[in-house]
XYZ file of C-alpha atoms in Angstrom:
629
model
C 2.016 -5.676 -44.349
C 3.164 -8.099 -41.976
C 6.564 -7.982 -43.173
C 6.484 -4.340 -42.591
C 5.619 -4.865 -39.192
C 7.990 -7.283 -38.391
C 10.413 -4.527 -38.853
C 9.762 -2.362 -36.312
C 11.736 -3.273 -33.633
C 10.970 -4.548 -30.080
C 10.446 -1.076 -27.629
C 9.114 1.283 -30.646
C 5.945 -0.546 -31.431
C 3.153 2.281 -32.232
C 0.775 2.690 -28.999
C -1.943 4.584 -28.137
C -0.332 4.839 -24.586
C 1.671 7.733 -24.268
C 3.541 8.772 -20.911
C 0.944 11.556 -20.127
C -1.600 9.492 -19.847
C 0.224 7.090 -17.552
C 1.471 10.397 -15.617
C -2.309 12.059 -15.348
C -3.871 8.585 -14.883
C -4.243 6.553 -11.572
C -6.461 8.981 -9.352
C -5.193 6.295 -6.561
C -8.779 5.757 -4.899
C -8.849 5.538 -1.355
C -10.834 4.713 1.747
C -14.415 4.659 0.475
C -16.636 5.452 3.324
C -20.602 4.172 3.008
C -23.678 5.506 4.432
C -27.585 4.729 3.113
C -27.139 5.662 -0.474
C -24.273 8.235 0.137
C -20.760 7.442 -0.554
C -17.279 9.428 0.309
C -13.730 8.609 -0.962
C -10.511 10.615 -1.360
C -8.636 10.996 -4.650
C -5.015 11.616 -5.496
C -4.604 14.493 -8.595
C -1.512 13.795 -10.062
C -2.414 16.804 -12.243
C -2.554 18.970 -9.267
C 0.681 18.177 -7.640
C -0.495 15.064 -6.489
C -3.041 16.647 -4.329
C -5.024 14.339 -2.716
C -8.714 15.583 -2.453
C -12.477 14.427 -1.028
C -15.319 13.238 -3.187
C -19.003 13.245 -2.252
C -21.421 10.335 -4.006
C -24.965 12.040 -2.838
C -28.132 9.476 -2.710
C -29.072 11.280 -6.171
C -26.011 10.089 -8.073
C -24.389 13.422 -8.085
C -20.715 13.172 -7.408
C -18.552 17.011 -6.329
C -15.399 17.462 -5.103
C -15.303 18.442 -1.411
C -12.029 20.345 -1.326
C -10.721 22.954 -3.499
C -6.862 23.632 -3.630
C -5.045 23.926 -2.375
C -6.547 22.139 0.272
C -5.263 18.861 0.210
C -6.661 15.939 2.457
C -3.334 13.680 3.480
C -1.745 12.802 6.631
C 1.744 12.085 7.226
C 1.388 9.701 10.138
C 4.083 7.419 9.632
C 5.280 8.893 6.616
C 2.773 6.578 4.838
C -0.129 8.409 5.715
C -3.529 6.762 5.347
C -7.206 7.705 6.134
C -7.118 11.013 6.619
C -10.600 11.903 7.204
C -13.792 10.829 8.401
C -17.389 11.693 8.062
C -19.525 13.140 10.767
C -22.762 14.923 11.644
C -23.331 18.267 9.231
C -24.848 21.248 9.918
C -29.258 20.553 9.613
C -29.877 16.885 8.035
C -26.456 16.258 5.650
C -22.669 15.452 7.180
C -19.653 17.410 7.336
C -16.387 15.933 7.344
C -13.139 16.591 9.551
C -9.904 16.023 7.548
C -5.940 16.350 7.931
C -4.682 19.175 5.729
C -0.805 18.339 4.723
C 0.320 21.983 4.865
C 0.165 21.853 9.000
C -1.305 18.434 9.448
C -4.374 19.656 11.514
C -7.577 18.474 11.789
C -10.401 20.602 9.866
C -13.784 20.365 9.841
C -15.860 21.049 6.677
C -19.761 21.472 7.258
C -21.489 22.122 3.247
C -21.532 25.890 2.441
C -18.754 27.013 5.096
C -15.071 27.175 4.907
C -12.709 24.437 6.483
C -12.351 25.200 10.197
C -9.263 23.867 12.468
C -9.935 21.905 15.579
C -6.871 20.770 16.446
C -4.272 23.246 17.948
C -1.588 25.247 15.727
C 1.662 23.138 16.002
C 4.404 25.449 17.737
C 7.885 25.857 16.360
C 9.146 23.035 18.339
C 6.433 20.207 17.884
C 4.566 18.841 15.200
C 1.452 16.938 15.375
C -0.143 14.287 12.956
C -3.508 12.438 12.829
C -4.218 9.577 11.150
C -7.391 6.876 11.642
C -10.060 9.034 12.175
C -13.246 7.787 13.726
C -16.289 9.696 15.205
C -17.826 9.005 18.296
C -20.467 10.678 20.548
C -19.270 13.952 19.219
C -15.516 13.268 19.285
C -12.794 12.141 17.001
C -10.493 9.532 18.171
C -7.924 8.772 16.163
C -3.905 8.064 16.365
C -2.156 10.980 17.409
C 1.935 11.206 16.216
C 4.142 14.001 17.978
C 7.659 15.092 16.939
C 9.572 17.270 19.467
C 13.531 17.375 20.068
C 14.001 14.785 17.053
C 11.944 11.962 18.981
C 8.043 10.593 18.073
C 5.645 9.852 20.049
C 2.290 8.324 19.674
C -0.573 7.837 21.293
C -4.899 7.699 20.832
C -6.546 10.823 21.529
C -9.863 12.271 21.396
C -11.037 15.511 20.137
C -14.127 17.702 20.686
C -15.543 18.192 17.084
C -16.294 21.964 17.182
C -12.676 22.356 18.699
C -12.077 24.415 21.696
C -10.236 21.943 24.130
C -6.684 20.420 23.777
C -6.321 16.773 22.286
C -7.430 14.086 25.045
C -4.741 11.506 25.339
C -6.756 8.183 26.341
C -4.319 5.318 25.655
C 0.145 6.106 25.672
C 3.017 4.552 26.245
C 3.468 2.321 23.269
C 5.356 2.726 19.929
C 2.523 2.295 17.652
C -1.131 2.217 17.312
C -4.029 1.350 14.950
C -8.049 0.474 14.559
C -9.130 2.619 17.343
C -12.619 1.309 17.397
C -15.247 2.115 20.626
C -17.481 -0.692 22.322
C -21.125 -0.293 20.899
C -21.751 0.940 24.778
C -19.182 3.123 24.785
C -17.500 1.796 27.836
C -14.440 0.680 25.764
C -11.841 1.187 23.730
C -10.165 -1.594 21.011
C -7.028 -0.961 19.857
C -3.807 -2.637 18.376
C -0.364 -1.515 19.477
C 2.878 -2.577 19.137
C 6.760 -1.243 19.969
C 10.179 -1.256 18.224
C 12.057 -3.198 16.890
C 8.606 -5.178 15.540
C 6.772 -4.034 12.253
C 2.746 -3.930 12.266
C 3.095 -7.842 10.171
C 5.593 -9.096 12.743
C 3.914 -9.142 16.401
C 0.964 -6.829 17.550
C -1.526 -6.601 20.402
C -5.131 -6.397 20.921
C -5.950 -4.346 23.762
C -8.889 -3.122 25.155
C -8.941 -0.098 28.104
C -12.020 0.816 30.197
C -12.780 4.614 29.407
C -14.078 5.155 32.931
C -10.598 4.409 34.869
C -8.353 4.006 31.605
C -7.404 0.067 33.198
C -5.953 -1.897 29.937
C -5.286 -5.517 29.169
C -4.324 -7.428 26.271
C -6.574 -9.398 24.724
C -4.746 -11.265 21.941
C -1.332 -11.262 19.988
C 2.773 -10.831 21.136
C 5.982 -10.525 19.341
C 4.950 -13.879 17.154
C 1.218 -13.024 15.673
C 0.216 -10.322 13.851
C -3.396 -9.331 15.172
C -5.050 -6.557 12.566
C -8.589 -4.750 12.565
C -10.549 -5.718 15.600
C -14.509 -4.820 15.066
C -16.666 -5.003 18.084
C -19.539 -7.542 17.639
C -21.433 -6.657 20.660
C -20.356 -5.107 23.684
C -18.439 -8.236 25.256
C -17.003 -9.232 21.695
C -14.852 -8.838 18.742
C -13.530 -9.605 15.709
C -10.096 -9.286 14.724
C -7.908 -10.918 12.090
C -4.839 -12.737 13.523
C -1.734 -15.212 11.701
C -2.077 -17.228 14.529
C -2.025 -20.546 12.132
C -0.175 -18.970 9.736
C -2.590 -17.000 7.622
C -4.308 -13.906 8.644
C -7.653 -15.724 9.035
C -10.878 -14.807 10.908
C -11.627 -14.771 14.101
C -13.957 -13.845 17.225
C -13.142 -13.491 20.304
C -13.973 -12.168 24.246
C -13.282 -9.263 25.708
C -11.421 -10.971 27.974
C -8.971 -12.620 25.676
C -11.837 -16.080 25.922
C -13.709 -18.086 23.985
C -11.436 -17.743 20.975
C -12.775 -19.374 17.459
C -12.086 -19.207 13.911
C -14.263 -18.048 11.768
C -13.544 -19.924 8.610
C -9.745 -21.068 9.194
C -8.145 -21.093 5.662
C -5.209 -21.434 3.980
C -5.630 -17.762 2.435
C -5.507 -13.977 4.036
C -8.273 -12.457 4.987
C -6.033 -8.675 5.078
C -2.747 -7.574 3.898
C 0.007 -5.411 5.467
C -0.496 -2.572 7.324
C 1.603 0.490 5.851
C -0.921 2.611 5.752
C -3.441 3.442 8.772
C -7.330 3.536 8.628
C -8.557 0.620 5.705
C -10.497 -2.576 7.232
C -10.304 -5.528 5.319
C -13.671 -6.666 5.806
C -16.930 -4.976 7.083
C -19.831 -5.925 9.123
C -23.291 -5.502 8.040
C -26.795 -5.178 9.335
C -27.739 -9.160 9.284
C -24.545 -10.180 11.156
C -22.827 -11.233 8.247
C -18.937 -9.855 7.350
C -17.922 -8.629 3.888
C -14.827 -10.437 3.600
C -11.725 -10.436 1.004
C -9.759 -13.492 1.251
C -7.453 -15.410 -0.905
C -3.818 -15.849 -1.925
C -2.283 -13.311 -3.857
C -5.829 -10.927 -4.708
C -8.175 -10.606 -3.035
C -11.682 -12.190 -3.849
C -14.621 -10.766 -2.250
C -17.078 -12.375 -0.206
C -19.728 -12.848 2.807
C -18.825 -14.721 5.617
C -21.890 -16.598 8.209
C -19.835 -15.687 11.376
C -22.338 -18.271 12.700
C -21.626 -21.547 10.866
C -18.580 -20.286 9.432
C -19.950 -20.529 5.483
C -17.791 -18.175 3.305
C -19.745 -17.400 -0.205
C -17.969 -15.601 -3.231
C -20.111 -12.651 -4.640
C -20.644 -12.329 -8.349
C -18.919 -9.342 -9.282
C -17.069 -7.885 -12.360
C -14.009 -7.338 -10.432
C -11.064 -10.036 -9.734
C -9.669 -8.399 -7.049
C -10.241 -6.147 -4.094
C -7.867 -3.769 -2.211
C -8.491 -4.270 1.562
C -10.259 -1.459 2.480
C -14.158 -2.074 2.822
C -16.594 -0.068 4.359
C -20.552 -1.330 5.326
C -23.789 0.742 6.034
C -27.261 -1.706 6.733
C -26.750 -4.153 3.660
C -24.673 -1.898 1.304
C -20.878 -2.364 0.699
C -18.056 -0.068 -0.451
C -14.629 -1.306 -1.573
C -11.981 -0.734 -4.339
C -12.171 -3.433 -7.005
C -10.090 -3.939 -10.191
C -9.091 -6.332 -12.756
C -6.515 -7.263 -15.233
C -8.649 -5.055 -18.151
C -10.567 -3.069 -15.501
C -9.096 0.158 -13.529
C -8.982 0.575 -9.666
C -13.052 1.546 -9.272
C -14.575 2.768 -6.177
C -17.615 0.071 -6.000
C -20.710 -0.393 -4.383
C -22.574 -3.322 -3.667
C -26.257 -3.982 -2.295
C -25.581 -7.321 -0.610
C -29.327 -8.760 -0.838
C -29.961 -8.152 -4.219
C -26.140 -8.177 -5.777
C -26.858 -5.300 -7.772
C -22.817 -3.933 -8.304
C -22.370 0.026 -9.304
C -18.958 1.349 -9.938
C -18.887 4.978 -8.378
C -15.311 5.988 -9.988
C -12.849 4.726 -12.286
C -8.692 5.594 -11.340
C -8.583 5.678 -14.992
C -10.893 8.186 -16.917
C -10.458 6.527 -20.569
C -8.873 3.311 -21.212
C -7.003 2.029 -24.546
C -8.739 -0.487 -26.545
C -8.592 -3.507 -24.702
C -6.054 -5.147 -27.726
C -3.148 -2.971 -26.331
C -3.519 -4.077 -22.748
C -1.573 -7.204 -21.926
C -3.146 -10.216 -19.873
C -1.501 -11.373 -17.282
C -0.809 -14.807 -16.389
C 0.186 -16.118 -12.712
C 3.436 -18.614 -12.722
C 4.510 -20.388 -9.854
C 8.600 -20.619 -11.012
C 11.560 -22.617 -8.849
C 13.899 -20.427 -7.796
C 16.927 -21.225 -5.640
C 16.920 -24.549 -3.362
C 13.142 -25.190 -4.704
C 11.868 -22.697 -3.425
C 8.653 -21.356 -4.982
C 8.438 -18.231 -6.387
C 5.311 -16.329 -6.834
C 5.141 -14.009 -9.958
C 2.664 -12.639 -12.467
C 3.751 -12.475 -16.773
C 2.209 -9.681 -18.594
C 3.525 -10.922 -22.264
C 3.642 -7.823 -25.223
C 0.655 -7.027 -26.403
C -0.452 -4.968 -29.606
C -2.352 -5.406 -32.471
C -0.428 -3.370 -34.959
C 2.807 -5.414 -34.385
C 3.460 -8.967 -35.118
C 6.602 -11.010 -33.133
C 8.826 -14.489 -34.476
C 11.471 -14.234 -31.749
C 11.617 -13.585 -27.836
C 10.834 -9.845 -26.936
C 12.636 -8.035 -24.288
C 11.405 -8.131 -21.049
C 11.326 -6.124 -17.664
C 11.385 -8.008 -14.264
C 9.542 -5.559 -11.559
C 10.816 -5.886 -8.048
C 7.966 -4.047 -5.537
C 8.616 -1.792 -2.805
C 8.042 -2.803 0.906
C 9.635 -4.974 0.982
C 6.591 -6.526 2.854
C 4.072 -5.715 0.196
C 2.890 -7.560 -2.880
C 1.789 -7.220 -6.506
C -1.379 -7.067 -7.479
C -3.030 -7.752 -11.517
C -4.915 -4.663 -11.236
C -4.758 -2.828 -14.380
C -1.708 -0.327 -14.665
C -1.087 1.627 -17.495
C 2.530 1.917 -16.687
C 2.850 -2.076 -17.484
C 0.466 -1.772 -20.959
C 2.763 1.528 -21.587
C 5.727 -0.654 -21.989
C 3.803 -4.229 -23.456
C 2.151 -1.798 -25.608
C 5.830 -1.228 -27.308
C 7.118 -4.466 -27.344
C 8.573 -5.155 -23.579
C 6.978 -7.781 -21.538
C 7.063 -7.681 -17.965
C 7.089 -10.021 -15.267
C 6.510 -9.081 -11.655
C 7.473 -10.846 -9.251
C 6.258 -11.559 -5.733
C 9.372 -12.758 -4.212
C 10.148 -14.192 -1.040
C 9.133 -11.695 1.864
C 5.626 -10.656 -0.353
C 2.249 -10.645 1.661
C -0.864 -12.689 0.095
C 1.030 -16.249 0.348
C 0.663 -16.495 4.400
C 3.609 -16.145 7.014
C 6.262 -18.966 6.126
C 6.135 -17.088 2.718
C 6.502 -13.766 4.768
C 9.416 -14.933 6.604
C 11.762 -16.035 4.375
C 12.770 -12.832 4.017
C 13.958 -12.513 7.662
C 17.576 -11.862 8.132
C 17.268 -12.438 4.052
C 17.137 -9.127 2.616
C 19.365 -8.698 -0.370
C 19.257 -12.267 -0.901
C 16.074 -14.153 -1.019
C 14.698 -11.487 -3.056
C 17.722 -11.050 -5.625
C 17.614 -14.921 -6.182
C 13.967 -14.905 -6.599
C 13.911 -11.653 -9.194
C 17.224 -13.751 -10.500
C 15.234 -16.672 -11.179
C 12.766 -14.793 -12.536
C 14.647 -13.997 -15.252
C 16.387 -16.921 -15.732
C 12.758 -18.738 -15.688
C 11.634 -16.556 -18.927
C 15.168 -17.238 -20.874
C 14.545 -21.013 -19.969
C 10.917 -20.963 -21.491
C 11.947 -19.089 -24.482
C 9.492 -15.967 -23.717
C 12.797 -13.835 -23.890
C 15.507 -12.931 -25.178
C 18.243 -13.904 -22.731
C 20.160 -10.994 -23.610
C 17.669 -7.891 -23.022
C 15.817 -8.530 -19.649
C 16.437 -5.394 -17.328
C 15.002 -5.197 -13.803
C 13.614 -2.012 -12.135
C 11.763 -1.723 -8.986
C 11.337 1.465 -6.150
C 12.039 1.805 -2.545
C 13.185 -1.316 -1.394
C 12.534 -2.815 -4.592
C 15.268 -0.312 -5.714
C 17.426 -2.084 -3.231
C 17.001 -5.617 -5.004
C 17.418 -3.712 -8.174
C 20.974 -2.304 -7.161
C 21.836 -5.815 -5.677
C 20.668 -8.000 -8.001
C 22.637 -5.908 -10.435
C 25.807 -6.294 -8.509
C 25.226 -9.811 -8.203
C 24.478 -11.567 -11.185
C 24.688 -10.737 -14.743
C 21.324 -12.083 -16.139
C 20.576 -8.390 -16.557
C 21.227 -6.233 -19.355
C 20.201 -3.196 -17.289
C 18.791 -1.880 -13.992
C 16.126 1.083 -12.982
C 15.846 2.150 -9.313
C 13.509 4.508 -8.269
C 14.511 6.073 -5.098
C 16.357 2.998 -3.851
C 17.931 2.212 -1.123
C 21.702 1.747 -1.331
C 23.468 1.788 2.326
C 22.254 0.493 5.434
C 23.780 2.408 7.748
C 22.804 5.652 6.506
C 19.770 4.563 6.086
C 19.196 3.730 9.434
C 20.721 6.525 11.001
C 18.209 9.075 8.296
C 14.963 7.176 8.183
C 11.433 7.922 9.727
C 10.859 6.339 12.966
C 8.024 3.765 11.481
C 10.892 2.200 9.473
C 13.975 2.478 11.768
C 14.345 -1.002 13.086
C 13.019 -2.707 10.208
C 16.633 -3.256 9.273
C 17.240 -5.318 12.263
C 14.253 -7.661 10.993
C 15.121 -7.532 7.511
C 19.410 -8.187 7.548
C 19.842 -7.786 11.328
C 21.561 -6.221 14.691
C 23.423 -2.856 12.685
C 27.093 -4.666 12.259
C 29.368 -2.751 9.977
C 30.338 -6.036 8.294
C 27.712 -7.487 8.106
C 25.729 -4.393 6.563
C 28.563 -3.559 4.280
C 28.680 -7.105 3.177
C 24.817 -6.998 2.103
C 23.965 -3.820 0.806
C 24.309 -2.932 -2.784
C 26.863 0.004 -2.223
C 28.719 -2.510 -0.112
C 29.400 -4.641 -3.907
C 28.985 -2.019 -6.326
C 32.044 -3.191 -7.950
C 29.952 -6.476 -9.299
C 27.988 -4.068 -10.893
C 28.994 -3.903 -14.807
C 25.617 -2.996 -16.471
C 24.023 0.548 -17.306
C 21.719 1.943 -14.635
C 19.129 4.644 -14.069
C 18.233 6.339 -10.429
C 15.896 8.201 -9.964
C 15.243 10.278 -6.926
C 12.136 12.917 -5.569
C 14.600 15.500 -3.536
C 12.130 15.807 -0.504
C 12.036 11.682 0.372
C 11.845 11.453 4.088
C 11.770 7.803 3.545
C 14.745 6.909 1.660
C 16.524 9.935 1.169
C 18.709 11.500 -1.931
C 21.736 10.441 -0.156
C 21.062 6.909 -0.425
C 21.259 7.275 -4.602
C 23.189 10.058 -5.162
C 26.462 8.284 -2.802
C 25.648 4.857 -5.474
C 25.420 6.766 -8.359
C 29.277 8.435 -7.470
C 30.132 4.864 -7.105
C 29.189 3.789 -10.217
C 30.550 7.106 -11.960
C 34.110 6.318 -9.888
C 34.112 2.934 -11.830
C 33.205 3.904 -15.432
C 29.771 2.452 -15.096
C 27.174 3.670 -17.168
C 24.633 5.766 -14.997
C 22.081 8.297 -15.519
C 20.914 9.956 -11.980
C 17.745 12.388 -12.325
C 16.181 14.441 -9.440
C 13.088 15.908 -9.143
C 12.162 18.543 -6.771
C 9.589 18.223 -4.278
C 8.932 15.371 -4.718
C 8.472 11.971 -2.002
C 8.614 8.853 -1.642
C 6.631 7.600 -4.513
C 6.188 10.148 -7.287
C 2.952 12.293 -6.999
C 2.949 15.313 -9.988
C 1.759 14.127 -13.536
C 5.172 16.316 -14.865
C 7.763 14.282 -12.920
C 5.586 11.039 -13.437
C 6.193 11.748 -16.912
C 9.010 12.718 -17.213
C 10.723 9.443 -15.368
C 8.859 7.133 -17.519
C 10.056 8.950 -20.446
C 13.577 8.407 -19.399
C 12.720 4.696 -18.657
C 11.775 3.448 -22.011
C 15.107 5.550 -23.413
C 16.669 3.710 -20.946
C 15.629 0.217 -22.428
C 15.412 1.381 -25.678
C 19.033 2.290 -25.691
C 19.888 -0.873 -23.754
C 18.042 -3.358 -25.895
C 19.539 -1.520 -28.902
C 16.268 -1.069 -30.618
């Protein structure tokens, strides 16, 4: 029998895991919200379109779905969206809700038994309006408010009357950007962070505080060097906030008045991650002045912190890693926990007694646990020493037994200020499952390693990361985990962009899969959303023909000599078609090997279980064909 298995090649090994149940998996959980025994959350349907819906956690243990389609609860502040609702006072004793619908982005409120109701105006033919970062205070929601009008955006913090009825409030303009709108327990003040162009949110930021009575504003903490995130007030004279200050995003309180400034538990770890999406708190205060805290490097381990005397004690729970969005009612907490062999879960924890409940699972039904591959952290050298932060999930199946190297898959993730977390994803156990081990790597530029690690990607872009994803792959040859000859790379968004380069620039790959990368920086520039249009600057630097054409990956497409996919969602305001349709002619011009697929309606980041499915599908032809199996 073993002999027979032997025989079945590397990339056809029988699994349970089939690419509709990656596709209609991964409800993508999102900013729990907490209060007594009641809990709220939305949910992405990737069986509805993607539609991304509200879910209700009553104190009986009843869970319903808030909003019927085609409703569908998601903002398009920044293109990246975020929380898009928020809970408020009901009609009688329960809560409604007031949410951003993505037909017409306006704010509706939902009170049990009635239909959603707008409260925000009806954008006119020459003006759009976003919210994002809802909170609700003394019967108003402030949030961030994002206007487009003549091709330019605009932002600002506004507040709205919840039952409608008067024009958005502007309270605090005049910067770029803004996030954490958070009031004073008095209500005499408003927290905020801001920040302008050319800077991104983990760059530079400021903490600024404005008196609601004459709308005077000062800084409080941060500049172009520190990236200040999430201030919480603590009383009515002072905060907490998370700053990189030293280096890490650590802890800290601080006055009002910018005094007094003290670290809470200074660490070499973060205590938050990178803000691309608006609305999630990394940590949460409860009732006995203790924080819920998430703090580590790489995940996220969660914990309560003594603001007091500064003692920081891990919490026994079943999960190895936390996304950094926690919410905190009296003693209870809500978060999003996961592990290697455990699915995104919406959580809730009662901090006195420990007792742990998970509310909702991203995944419904999981495989049996012997087709799911266990990852293992590496710390590999790449180029000049440097270390190089990835994460090996070797093949894994029971039915299939392996005497030489497998094929693997390096991963590249978007951002590219982002990172890679070991949650479980069915999309990596769909191809271990079959015989192709990945390894995902956390190059140079990746959050959860502090800001030297952060930084190396500055000016770096299409270089630090193509010799760390190089190394990568030259680290599993060198270790004999695979076979030298079949290790393709694949990544999305920017990690599209180290796909197309690193193909161009070395030949350690035997193939390369970008989803809806980008390919040409001037273009891109020129096409993106405002969030992301001086990124570039950061990332390569000041837009120089040469210098952009020397970098990007249509720039030295000719290097490229191995088979490639793109794939591309038609409606990507991010990075759009252009960018992979102009490097997919390039590649066609040269005899390349190159399959391009499109997929309308769809974004950045594929939503519908059909086109989720279908691009996976055409990945593992893609290596199956490539490793000749």
């Amino acid at each position: 029998m073993s002999a027979e298995r032997d025989a079945v090649p590397y990339g056809t090994w029988p699994s349970p895991i089939s690419t509709s149940d990656v596709a209609r998996s991964g409800l993508h959980l999102g900013f729990p919200t907490v209060l007594g025994e009641e809990v709220w959350w939305t949910e992405d349907r990737p069986a509805e379109g993607g539609r991304t819906t509200i879910v209700h956690r009553s104190a009986d243990g009843s869970r319903r779905e808030l909003l019927a389609a085609p409703w569908n609860a998601r903002t398009r502040v920044h293109e990246y969206g975020g929380r898009s609702y928020v809970v408020v006072p009901g009609d009688g004793s329960g809560h409604g809700v007031v949410f951003a619908n993505l037909a017409d982005q306006r704010l509706y409120l939902l009170t049990d038994g009635a239909e959603p109701r707008p409260i925000t105006p009806q954008p006119d033919l020459d003006a759009g309006l976003r919210y994002a970062d809802l909170l609700f205070h003394d019967g108003q929601i402030w949030c961030v408010q994002e206007r487009h009008h003549d091709g330019k955006v605009s932002r600002s913090i506004v507040s709205i009357p919840l039952h409608g009825g008067a024009e958005p409030r502007e309270r605090v303009g005049g910067n770029d950007f803004y996030a954490f709108p958070t009031i004073s327990p008095d209500g005499e003040h408003l927290a905020y962070i801001c920040w302008n162009h050319p800077r991104m949110p983990w760059n530079g930021t400021e903490l600024r505080i404005t008196r609601l009575s004459d709308g005077h504003s000062w800084t409080v903490k941060g500049g172009a060097g520190e990236s200040v995130l999430a201030p919480q007030w603590r009383d009515d004279r002072t905060l907490y906030l998370v700053s990189d200050w030293s280096g890490w995003w650590n802890l800290y309180q601080i006055g009002m008045y910018g005094t007094s400034s003290q670290a809470l538990h200074p660490a070499e770890e973060e205590f938050a991650g990178p803000l691309w999406q608006l609305g999630g708190r990394p940590y949460a205060v409860l009732d006995d002045g203790r924080l819920a805290v998430l703090h580590g490097q790489g995940d996220l381990r969660l914990a309560l912190l003594d603001a007091e005397d500064g003692t920081l004690t891990d919490l026994d729970v079943p999960y190895d890693g936390w996304a950094p969005v926690l919410a905190a009612d009296g003693r209870t907490l809500a978060g999003i926990g996961y592990g290697p062999a455990v699915s995104r879960s919406i959580v809730r924890v009662d901090t006195v007694t420990g007792r742990v409940e998970g509310l909702r699972r991203d995944i419904g039904e999981l495989p049996d646990v012997a087709y799911l591959p266990v990852p293992r952290s590496v710390e590999i050298e790449g180029r000049f020493g440097r270390k190089v932060h990835a994460t090996v999930y070797p093949p894994s199946n029971p039915d299939a037994v392996a005497h030489t190297p497998p094929p693997y898959v390096v991963f590249a993730h978007g951002g590219p200020t982002g990172h890679s977390m070991t949650a479980l994803d069915l999309e990596k156990a769909f191809l271990t499952s079959r015989g192709i081990g990945v390894i995902d790597v956390n190059y140079g530029g990746s959050t959860g390693y502090g800001r030297a690690y952060r930084d190396r990607l500055r000016g770096q872009w299409g270089v630090v990361d193509v010799e760390d994803v190089i190394a990568a792959a030259e680290w599993l040859a060198g270790e004999g985990l695979a076979d030298p000859a079949r290790i393709a790379i694949r990544g999305g968004s920017a990690g599209g962009w180290t796909v197309m380069a690193a193909c161009a620039l070395s030949d350690a790959f035997a193939g390369g899969v970008s989803y809806y990368g980008v390919s040409s920086l001037g273009p891109f520039v020129e096409t993106t959303h405002d969030f992301e249009s001086r990124y570039v600057e950061w990332l390569v630097g000041p837009q120089d023909p040469v210098l952009y054409g020397s970098r990007e990956p249509l720039g030295q497409v000719a290097g490229v000599t191995c088979p490639m996919l793109l794939l591309q969602g038609l409606s990507d305001p991010v990075v759009p078609p252009a960018q992979s349709q102009s490097f997919a002619d390039a590649l066609a011009e040269r005899g390349v090997p190159c399959t391009y697929l499109t997929f309308e309606g769809e974004s950045h980041g594929f939503r519908r279980a059909e086109t989720r499915s279908a691009a996976l599908a055409a990945e593992l032809a893609f290596y199956q064909q490539i490793f000749r199996t």
